[in-house]
Amino acid sequence: MGSKNVGDELEESLLENENEDGNETLKWRVWREMKLMWKIAFPSMLARVTSFGVLVVTQSFLGHVTELDLAAFALVQTLFLRFINGIILGMSSATETLCGQAYGAKQYHMMGIYLQRSWIVNIITATITFPIFIFSTPILRGLGEQEDISVAAGKISAWTIPYLYYFVFSFTIQMYLQAQLKNMVVGLLSASSFVLHVVLSWIFVYKLDWGVPGALGALNIASWASVIGQFVYIFGGWCPKTWRGFTTAALCDMWPVVKLSVSSGLMLCLELWYNSILVLLAGYMKDATTAISAFSICLNISAWEFMICLGFLGAACVRVSNELGRGNAKAAKFAIKVIMTTSIIMGVFFWIMCLVFGRKISYLFTDDEKVADAVSDLSVLLAFSILLNSVYPVLSGVAVGAGLQGTVAIVNIVCYYIIGIPLGVVLAYVVNLQVKGLWIGMLCGVVAQTTTLSIITWRTDWDLQVLKASERLNRWFLKPSDELN
């Protein structure tokens, strides 16, 4: 397969150039690593930017309907969808760790089994969280949100239930294909669904005047269209080495997968819920509708750019897990350096863009001058959030590739919930900095997390991680003849 040859070329080129001039060898290695990194990162960026883009487009269409719908969707998206997104994306990162290391170790048939195990775990998880979308209005009332926003959010929440189960398959399939360098199909399908969503939203909202049902109906149709395309790709025979059909072997050894999934879920949940809690706190301010709208617009801009950084997270995870699976600790460390440098360069570019166009961006989401003023007031803080986005996702990807999710979860608890949120509350309500205070607290938490993860990555014994990866894969390995079909 083409994807296998790219990985093999990297390894062969390193061996061929081992005895050449040091500078030339370094240039050759950097070029090879960059080539392999972008083969993973670009499709991942395309998929994540466009899949998140459907939410941004939905918010944009609703924002031009009424400010109340904009604020209500902001609550549903940042509290409920992000809550579930954090759980399922986090638990799906176990697939990323296992499939990446299995591919590096050439245990190809195990990847399909890991994928099926993740589907089982995630479907059960999504079903357990299902009632949140049914009882969203009373939940928001109980949290003290305004009555009109709570009622509007309840109507919107019911329409997002199909999107809940879209998460189950979208995340796991992307990580399964990404681990074997076949995620370009995911990027293309996601980009196509984004275009479909824009067209359907325009027809349903503007032409047919269906309002909220039209915008969210377009969201569900476009999102599921991409997942159906991914099923066709896998089941249609384009993954012959890693997909051998459904098997009851997926039901075996579930507990170790559940434990890794839970630690993975906790790691990313704590990160994604961080922003959700801050949006909830914004709802307690004097002008709650404006505060929530402005804060969520800034978070969406940051999150959309963050989707690009998640491409580097995916590249870091795949490269580290592949090399650990192969038993090559030096190649894993070299990959981390190349990916981190590239991500920081892109982060600086977007940091500058945000400083220049901070206020103008708000008019993509709203015509309300009060909201635009509030967004403009946050633009400098938004720019520095975007700059930090270029660093800590790569470090998180390294942790996922090595299976260190539990360690990162502890770091997130301390940095976000002991440092970031309490500081944000003090600055917002005691010092009276309002939304700006919340954002400063958020930034402090991210800085603490980034610093801590940098130290952990620097001090990690990668030769030891190679041994741990080998032990994990050997413990869960099933020979093809042992599968219970």
Coordinates of C-alpha atoms in Angstrom, one line a residue:
M1 CA 0.0 0.0 0.0
G2 CA 1.1 3.6 -0.7
S3 CA 0.8 4.6 2.9
K4 CA 3.1 1.8 4.0
N5 CA 5.7 2.8 1.5
V6 CA 5.9 6.4 2.8
G7 CA 6.7 5.1 6.3
D8 CA 9.2 2.6 4.9
E9 CA 10.9 5.3 2.8
L10 CA 11.5 7.4 5.9
E11 CA 13.2 4.6 7.7
E12 CA 15.3 3.5 4.7
S13 CA 16.4 7.1 4.0
L14 CA 17.6 7.5 7.5
L15 CA 19.7 4.4 7.3
E16 CA 21.1 5.3 3.8
N17 CA 22.2 8.8 5.0
E18 CA 23.5 7.6 8.3
N19 CA 27.2 7.9 7.4
E20 CA 27.0 11.0 5.2
D21 CA 27.9 14.6 6.2
G22 CA 26.1 15.6 9.4
N23 CA 24.4 18.7 8.0
E24 CA 23.2 17.0 4.9
T25 CA 21.8 14.1 6.9
L26 CA 19.9 16.5 9.2
K27 CA 18.4 18.3 6.2
W28 CA 17.4 15.0 4.6
R29 CA 15.8 13.9 7.8
V30 CA 14.0 17.1 8.4
W31 CA 12.7 17.0 4.8
R32 CA 11.5 13.4 5.2
E33 CA 9.9 14.1 8.5
M34 CA 8.1 17.2 7.2
K35 CA 6.8 15.2 4.2
L36 CA 5.5 12.5 6.5
M37 CA 4.1 15.0 9.0
W38 CA 2.1 16.9 6.4
K39 CA 0.8 13.6 4.9
I40 CA -0.8 13.1 8.3
A41 CA -1.5 16.7 9.4
F42 CA -3.0 18.3 6.3
P43 CA -5.9 15.8 5.9
S44 CA -6.5 16.0 9.7
M45 CA -6.5 19.8 9.6
L46 CA -8.9 19.7 6.6
A47 CA -11.2 17.3 8.4
R48 CA -11.2 19.0 11.7
V49 CA -11.5 22.6 10.4
T50 CA -14.4 21.7 8.1
S51 CA -16.2 19.5 10.7
F52 CA -15.9 22.2 13.3
G53 CA -16.8 24.7 10.5
V54 CA -20.3 23.2 10.2
L55 CA -20.9 24.4 13.8
V56 CA -19.5 27.8 13.1
V57 CA -21.7 28.1 10.0
T58 CA -24.7 27.0 12.0
Q59 CA -23.9 29.7 14.6
S60 CA -23.5 32.3 11.9
F61 CA -26.9 31.5 10.3
L62 CA -28.6 31.5 13.7
G63 CA -26.9 34.7 14.7
H64 CA -28.4 36.5 11.8
V65 CA -31.9 35.3 12.8
T66 CA -32.0 36.6 16.4
E67 CA -29.5 37.4 19.1
L68 CA -31.4 35.1 21.5
D69 CA -30.9 32.1 19.1
L70 CA -27.2 33.0 18.9
A71 CA -26.9 33.0 22.7
A72 CA -29.0 29.8 23.1
F73 CA -26.9 27.9 20.5
A74 CA -23.8 29.1 22.1
L75 CA -24.9 27.5 25.4
V76 CA -25.9 24.3 23.7
Q77 CA -22.7 24.1 21.7
T78 CA -20.2 25.0 24.5
L79 CA -22.0 23.3 27.3
F80 CA -23.7 20.2 26.0
L81 CA -22.1 19.4 22.6
R82 CA -18.6 20.3 23.9
F83 CA -19.3 18.2 27.0
I84 CA -20.2 15.1 24.9
N85 CA -17.5 16.0 22.4
G86 CA -14.9 16.0 25.1
I87 CA -16.0 12.6 26.4
I88 CA -16.2 10.8 23.1
L89 CA -13.2 12.5 21.5
G90 CA -11.2 11.7 24.6
M91 CA -12.3 8.1 24.7
S92 CA -11.6 7.8 21.0
S93 CA -8.0 8.8 21.5
A94 CA -7.5 5.3 22.9
T95 CA -8.1 4.1 19.3
E96 CA -5.4 6.6 18.2
T97 CA -2.8 5.2 20.7
L98 CA -3.6 1.5 20.0
C99 CA -4.0 1.7 16.2
G100 CA -0.9 3.9 15.9
Q101 CA 1.3 1.5 17.9
A102 CA -0.2 -1.6 16.2
Y103 CA 0.5 -0.1 12.8
G104 CA 4.1 0.6 13.7
A105 CA 4.5 -3.0 15.0
K106 CA 2.9 -4.3 11.8
Q107 CA 0.0 -5.9 13.7
Y108 CA -2.4 -4.6 11.0
H109 CA -5.3 -6.9 11.6
M110 CA -5.6 -5.7 15.2
M111 CA -6.5 -2.2 14.1
G112 CA -9.9 -3.3 12.9
I113 CA -10.5 -5.1 16.2
Y114 CA -9.5 -1.9 18.2
L115 CA -11.8 0.1 16.0
Q116 CA -14.8 -2.1 16.8
R117 CA -14.0 -2.1 20.5
S118 CA -14.0 1.7 20.4
W119 CA -17.4 1.7 18.7
I120 CA -18.9 -0.5 21.4
V121 CA -17.4 1.7 24.2
N122 CA -18.4 5.0 22.6
I123 CA -22.0 3.9 21.7
I124 CA -22.6 2.9 25.3
T125 CA -21.1 6.2 26.5
A126 CA -23.2 8.3 24.1
T127 CA -26.4 6.5 25.1
I128 CA -25.6 7.1 28.8
T129 CA -25.2 10.9 28.1
F130 CA -28.3 11.1 25.9
P131 CA -30.7 12.4 28.6
I132 CA -28.6 15.6 28.9
F133 CA -30.1 16.7 25.5
I134 CA -33.7 15.8 26.6
F135 CA -33.6 17.8 29.8
S136 CA -31.4 20.7 28.8
T137 CA -33.9 23.4 29.7
P138 CA -34.3 22.3 33.4
I139 CA -30.5 21.7 33.6
L140 CA -29.9 25.3 32.5
R141 CA -32.6 26.6 34.8
G142 CA -30.9 24.7 37.7
L143 CA -27.6 26.3 36.7
G144 CA -29.2 29.7 37.0
E145 CA -29.3 30.8 33.4
Q146 CA -31.9 33.2 32.2
E147 CA -35.3 31.8 31.5
D148 CA -35.6 32.9 27.8
I149 CA -32.2 31.5 27.0
S150 CA -32.9 28.2 28.8
V151 CA -36.1 27.7 26.9
A152 CA -34.6 28.5 23.5
A153 CA -31.6 26.3 24.2
G154 CA -33.9 23.4 25.0
K155 CA -35.5 23.6 21.6
I156 CA -32.1 23.7 19.9
S157 CA -30.7 20.9 22.0
A158 CA -33.4 18.4 20.8
W159 CA -32.2 18.9 17.2
T160 CA -28.6 18.1 18.1
I161 CA -29.3 14.5 19.3
P162 CA -28.4 12.9 15.9
Y163 CA -25.2 14.9 16.0
L164 CA -24.4 13.1 19.3
Y165 CA -24.1 9.7 17.6
Y166 CA -22.2 11.3 14.6
F167 CA -19.4 11.8 17.1
V168 CA -19.2 8.1 17.9
F169 CA -18.2 7.1 14.4
S170 CA -16.5 10.2 13.1
F171 CA -13.8 10.4 15.7
T172 CA -12.9 6.7 15.8
I173 CA -12.8 6.2 12.1
Q174 CA -10.7 9.3 11.6
M175 CA -8.1 8.0 14.1
Y176 CA -8.2 4.5 12.7
L177 CA -7.5 5.8 9.1
Q178 CA -5.0 8.4 10.3
A179 CA -2.9 5.8 12.1
Q180 CA -2.3 4.0 8.7
L181 CA -1.8 7.3 6.8
K182 CA -5.1 7.0 5.0
N183 CA -6.9 10.0 6.4
M184 CA -7.0 12.0 3.1
V185 CA -10.4 10.4 2.4
V186 CA -11.7 11.8 5.8
G187 CA -10.5 15.3 4.9
L188 CA -12.2 15.2 1.5
L189 CA -15.4 13.8 2.8
S190 CA -15.5 16.4 5.6
A191 CA -14.8 19.2 3.2
S192 CA -17.6 18.0 1.0
S193 CA -20.0 17.9 3.9
F194 CA -19.0 21.4 4.9
V195 CA -19.9 22.7 1.4
L196 CA -23.1 20.7 1.6
H197 CA -23.9 22.2 4.9
V198 CA -23.4 25.8 3.7
V199 CA -25.7 25.2 0.7
L200 CA -28.4 23.4 2.8
S201 CA -28.3 26.1 5.5
W202 CA -28.7 28.8 2.9
I203 CA -31.7 27.0 1.4
F204 CA -33.4 26.0 4.7
V205 CA -32.8 29.2 6.6
Y206 CA -32.9 32.0 4.0
K207 CA -35.0 30.5 1.1
L208 CA -37.5 28.3 3.0
D209 CA -37.4 30.4 6.2
W210 CA -37.2 27.3 8.5
G211 CA -35.2 29.1 11.2
V212 CA -33.7 27.0 13.9
P213 CA -35.0 23.6 12.5
G214 CA -33.6 24.4 9.1
A215 CA -30.1 25.3 10.4
L216 CA -29.8 22.3 12.6
G217 CA -31.4 19.9 10.1
A218 CA -28.7 21.0 7.6
L219 CA -26.1 20.3 10.4
N220 CA -27.3 16.7 10.9
I221 CA -27.7 15.9 7.2
A222 CA -24.2 17.2 6.2
S223 CA -22.4 15.6 9.1
W224 CA -23.9 12.1 8.7
A225 CA -23.2 12.3 4.9
S226 CA -19.5 12.3 5.7
V227 CA -19.8 9.3 8.1
I228 CA -21.7 7.3 5.6
G229 CA -18.9 8.0 3.1
Q230 CA -16.3 6.7 5.6
F231 CA -18.3 3.5 6.1
V232 CA -18.3 3.0 2.3
Y233 CA -14.5 3.5 2.2
I234 CA -13.7 1.0 5.0
F235 CA -16.3 -1.7 4.1
G236 CA -15.7 -1.3 0.4
G237 CA -12.3 -2.9 0.6
W238 CA -9.9 0.1 0.7
C239 CA -8.4 -1.1 4.0
P240 CA -7.7 -4.8 3.2
K241 CA -4.9 -5.3 5.7
T242 CA -6.6 -3.6 8.7
W243 CA -10.3 -4.3 8.2
R244 CA -11.3 -8.0 7.9
G245 CA -14.9 -7.6 8.8
F246 CA -16.9 -7.6 12.0
T247 CA -15.7 -10.1 14.6
T248 CA -16.7 -11.3 18.0
A249 CA -13.0 -10.9 19.0
A250 CA -13.9 -7.2 19.5
L251 CA -15.8 -8.3 22.6
C252 CA -12.7 -9.8 24.2
D253 CA -10.3 -7.9 26.5
M254 CA -12.7 -5.0 26.7
W255 CA -11.6 -3.9 30.2
P256 CA -8.1 -2.7 29.3
V257 CA -9.6 -0.8 26.4
V258 CA -12.2 0.8 28.7
K259 CA -9.5 1.8 31.2
L260 CA -7.4 3.5 28.5
S261 CA -10.5 5.1 27.0
V262 CA -11.5 6.5 30.3
S263 CA -8.1 8.0 31.0
S264 CA -8.1 9.4 27.5
G265 CA -11.6 10.8 27.9
L266 CA -10.7 12.4 31.2
M267 CA -7.6 14.0 29.7
L268 CA -9.5 15.7 26.8
C269 CA -12.8 16.3 28.7
L270 CA -11.0 18.4 31.3
E271 CA -9.5 20.5 28.5
L272 CA -12.7 21.0 26.5
W273 CA -15.0 21.5 29.5
Y274 CA -12.7 24.2 30.7
N275 CA -14.0 26.6 28.1
S276 CA -17.6 25.4 28.6
I277 CA -17.5 26.3 32.3
L278 CA -16.2 29.8 31.4
V279 CA -19.1 30.3 29.0
L280 CA -21.5 29.2 31.8
L281 CA -19.9 31.7 34.1
A282 CA -20.4 34.4 31.5
G283 CA -24.1 33.7 31.7
Y284 CA -24.1 35.1 35.3
M285 CA -23.0 38.6 34.2
K286 CA -25.1 41.7 34.0
D287 CA -25.8 41.6 30.2
A288 CA -25.7 37.9 29.9
T289 CA -26.9 37.7 26.3
T290 CA -24.1 40.0 25.1
A291 CA -21.5 38.4 27.3
I292 CA -22.3 34.8 26.2
S293 CA -22.5 35.8 22.5
A294 CA -19.2 37.7 22.5
F295 CA -17.3 35.1 24.6
S296 CA -18.6 32.2 22.5
I297 CA -17.7 34.0 19.2
C298 CA -14.1 34.5 20.5
L299 CA -14.0 30.9 21.7
N300 CA -15.3 29.6 18.3
I301 CA -12.6 31.6 16.5
S302 CA -10.0 30.2 18.8
A303 CA -11.5 26.7 18.5
W304 CA -11.6 26.9 14.7
E305 CA -7.9 27.8 14.6
F306 CA -7.4 25.1 17.2
M307 CA -8.7 22.6 14.7
I308 CA -5.6 23.3 12.6
C309 CA -3.4 22.7 15.6
L310 CA -5.2 19.5 16.2
G311 CA -3.8 18.4 12.8
F312 CA -0.4 18.7 14.4
L313 CA -1.7 16.9 17.5
G314 CA -2.7 14.0 15.2
A315 CA 0.6 14.1 13.4
A316 CA 2.5 14.0 16.7
C317 CA 0.4 11.2 18.0
V318 CA 0.8 9.1 14.8
R319 CA 4.5 9.7 14.4
V320 CA 5.2 9.0 18.1
S321 CA 3.0 5.9 18.3
N322 CA 4.3 4.5 15.0
E323 CA 7.9 4.9 16.0
L324 CA 7.3 3.5 19.5
G325 CA 5.6 0.6 17.9
R326 CA 8.6 0.1 15.6
G327 CA 11.0 0.4 18.6
N328 CA 12.7 3.6 17.4
A329 CA 12.9 6.1 20.3
K330 CA 15.3 8.5 18.5
A331 CA 12.9 8.8 15.5
A332 CA 10.1 9.6 17.9
K333 CA 12.1 12.4 19.6
F334 CA 13.1 13.8 16.2
A335 CA 9.5 13.9 15.0
I336 CA 8.4 15.8 18.1
K337 CA 11.0 18.5 17.4
V338 CA 10.0 18.9 13.7
I339 CA 6.3 19.0 14.4
M340 CA 6.6 21.4 17.3
T341 CA 8.7 23.9 15.3
T342 CA 6.2 23.8 12.4
S343 CA 3.2 24.3 14.6
I344 CA 4.8 27.3 16.4
I345 CA 5.6 29.0 13.1
M346 CA 1.9 28.7 12.0
G347 CA 0.8 29.9 15.5
V348 CA 2.8 33.1 15.1
F349 CA 1.2 33.7 11.7
F350 CA -2.4 33.4 13.1
W351 CA -1.5 35.4 16.1
I352 CA -0.5 38.4 13.9
M353 CA -3.7 37.9 11.8
C354 CA -5.9 38.0 14.9
L355 CA -4.2 41.2 16.1
V356 CA -4.8 42.9 12.8
F357 CA -8.4 41.7 12.1
G358 CA -9.7 41.2 15.6
R359 CA -12.8 43.4 15.4
K360 CA -13.8 42.6 11.8
I361 CA -14.1 38.9 12.5
S362 CA -17.1 39.5 14.8
Y363 CA -19.3 40.7 11.9
L364 CA -19.3 37.2 10.5
F365 CA -21.4 36.1 13.4
T366 CA -23.5 39.1 14.3
D367 CA -24.8 42.6 13.3
D368 CA -25.1 43.7 16.9
E369 CA -22.7 46.5 17.7
K370 CA -22.6 45.8 21.4
V371 CA -21.5 42.2 20.7
A372 CA -18.9 43.5 18.2
D373 CA -17.5 45.9 20.7
A374 CA -17.2 43.1 23.3
V375 CA -15.4 40.9 20.8
S376 CA -13.1 43.7 19.9
D377 CA -12.3 44.2 23.6
L378 CA -11.2 40.6 23.8
S379 CA -9.2 40.5 20.5
V380 CA -5.7 40.8 22.1
L381 CA -6.4 38.0 24.6
L382 CA -7.8 36.0 21.8
A383 CA -4.6 36.5 19.8
F384 CA -2.5 35.1 22.6
S385 CA -4.8 32.2 23.1
I386 CA -4.3 31.4 19.4
L387 CA -0.5 31.6 19.9
L388 CA -0.7 29.1 22.8
N389 CA -2.8 26.8 20.7
S390 CA 0.2 26.1 18.6
V391 CA 2.1 24.5 21.5
Y392 CA 0.1 22.5 23.9
P393 CA -1.9 20.4 21.3
V394 CA 1.4 19.0 20.0
L395 CA 2.4 18.1 23.6
S396 CA -1.0 16.5 24.1
G397 CA -0.5 14.5 20.9
V398 CA 2.9 13.3 22.1
A399 CA 1.2 12.1 25.3
V400 CA -1.6 10.3 23.4
G401 CA 1.0 8.6 21.1
A402 CA 2.9 7.3 24.1
G403 CA -0.2 6.3 26.1
L404 CA 0.4 8.9 28.8
Q405 CA -3.2 10.2 29.0
G406 CA -3.5 9.6 32.7
T407 CA -0.6 11.9 33.5
V408 CA -2.0 14.7 31.3
A409 CA -5.4 14.3 33.0
I410 CA -3.8 15.1 36.3
V411 CA -2.0 18.1 34.8
N412 CA -5.2 19.4 33.4
I413 CA -7.0 19.2 36.7
V414 CA -4.4 21.2 38.5
C415 CA -3.8 23.8 35.8
Y416 CA -7.4 24.4 34.6
Y417 CA -9.5 23.8 37.7
I418 CA -7.2 24.8 40.5
I419 CA -5.4 27.7 38.8
G420 CA -7.4 28.8 35.7
I421 CA -11.0 28.9 36.7
P422 CA -10.6 30.2 40.3
L423 CA -8.3 33.0 39.0
G424 CA -10.8 33.8 36.2
V425 CA -13.7 34.0 38.7
V426 CA -11.7 36.4 41.0
L427 CA -10.7 38.6 38.1
A428 CA -14.2 38.7 36.6
Y429 CA -16.4 39.2 39.7
V430 CA -14.1 40.5 42.4
V431 CA -11.8 42.7 40.4
N432 CA -14.8 43.4 38.1
L433 CA -13.0 42.7 34.8
Q434 CA -16.1 40.8 33.6
V435 CA -15.6 38.6 30.5
K436 CA -12.0 39.8 30.1
G437 CA -11.2 38.5 33.6
L438 CA -12.5 35.1 32.7
W439 CA -10.3 35.0 29.6
I440 CA -7.2 36.1 31.5
G441 CA -7.8 33.3 34.0
M442 CA -8.2 30.9 31.1
L443 CA -4.9 32.0 29.6
C444 CA -3.1 31.5 32.9
G445 CA -4.4 28.0 33.1
V446 CA -3.2 27.2 29.6
V447 CA 0.2 28.7 30.3
A448 CA 0.6 26.6 33.4
Q449 CA -0.5 23.5 31.4
T450 CA 1.9 24.2 28.5
T451 CA 4.8 24.7 30.8
T452 CA 4.1 21.5 32.7
L453 CA 3.7 19.4 29.6
S454 CA 6.9 20.8 28.1
I455 CA 8.8 19.7 31.2
I456 CA 7.2 16.2 31.1
T457 CA 8.0 15.8 27.4
W458 CA 11.6 16.9 27.9
R459 CA 12.2 14.5 30.8
T460 CA 10.4 11.5 29.4
D461 CA 12.6 8.4 28.9
W462 CA 11.6 7.4 25.4
D463 CA 13.5 4.1 25.4
L464 CA 11.3 3.1 28.4
Q465 CA 8.2 4.2 26.4
V466 CA 9.3 1.8 23.6
L467 CA 9.3 -1.1 26.1
K468 CA 5.9 -0.1 27.5
A469 CA 4.4 0.1 24.0
S470 CA 5.8 -3.4 23.2
E471 CA 4.4 -4.8 26.4
R472 CA 0.9 -3.3 25.7
L473 CA 0.8 -4.6 22.1
N474 CA 2.0 -8.1 23.1
R475 CA -0.5 -8.3 25.9
W476 CA -3.5 -7.6 23.7
F477 CA -2.3 -9.3 20.5
L478 CA -4.5 -11.9 18.8
K479 CA -3.2 -13.9 15.9
P480 CA -5.4 -13.7 12.8
S481 CA -6.3 -17.3 13.2
D482 CA -7.4 -16.6 16.8
E483 CA -10.1 -14.2 15.8
L484 CA -13.6 -15.4 16.5
N485 CA -15.5 -14.6 13.3

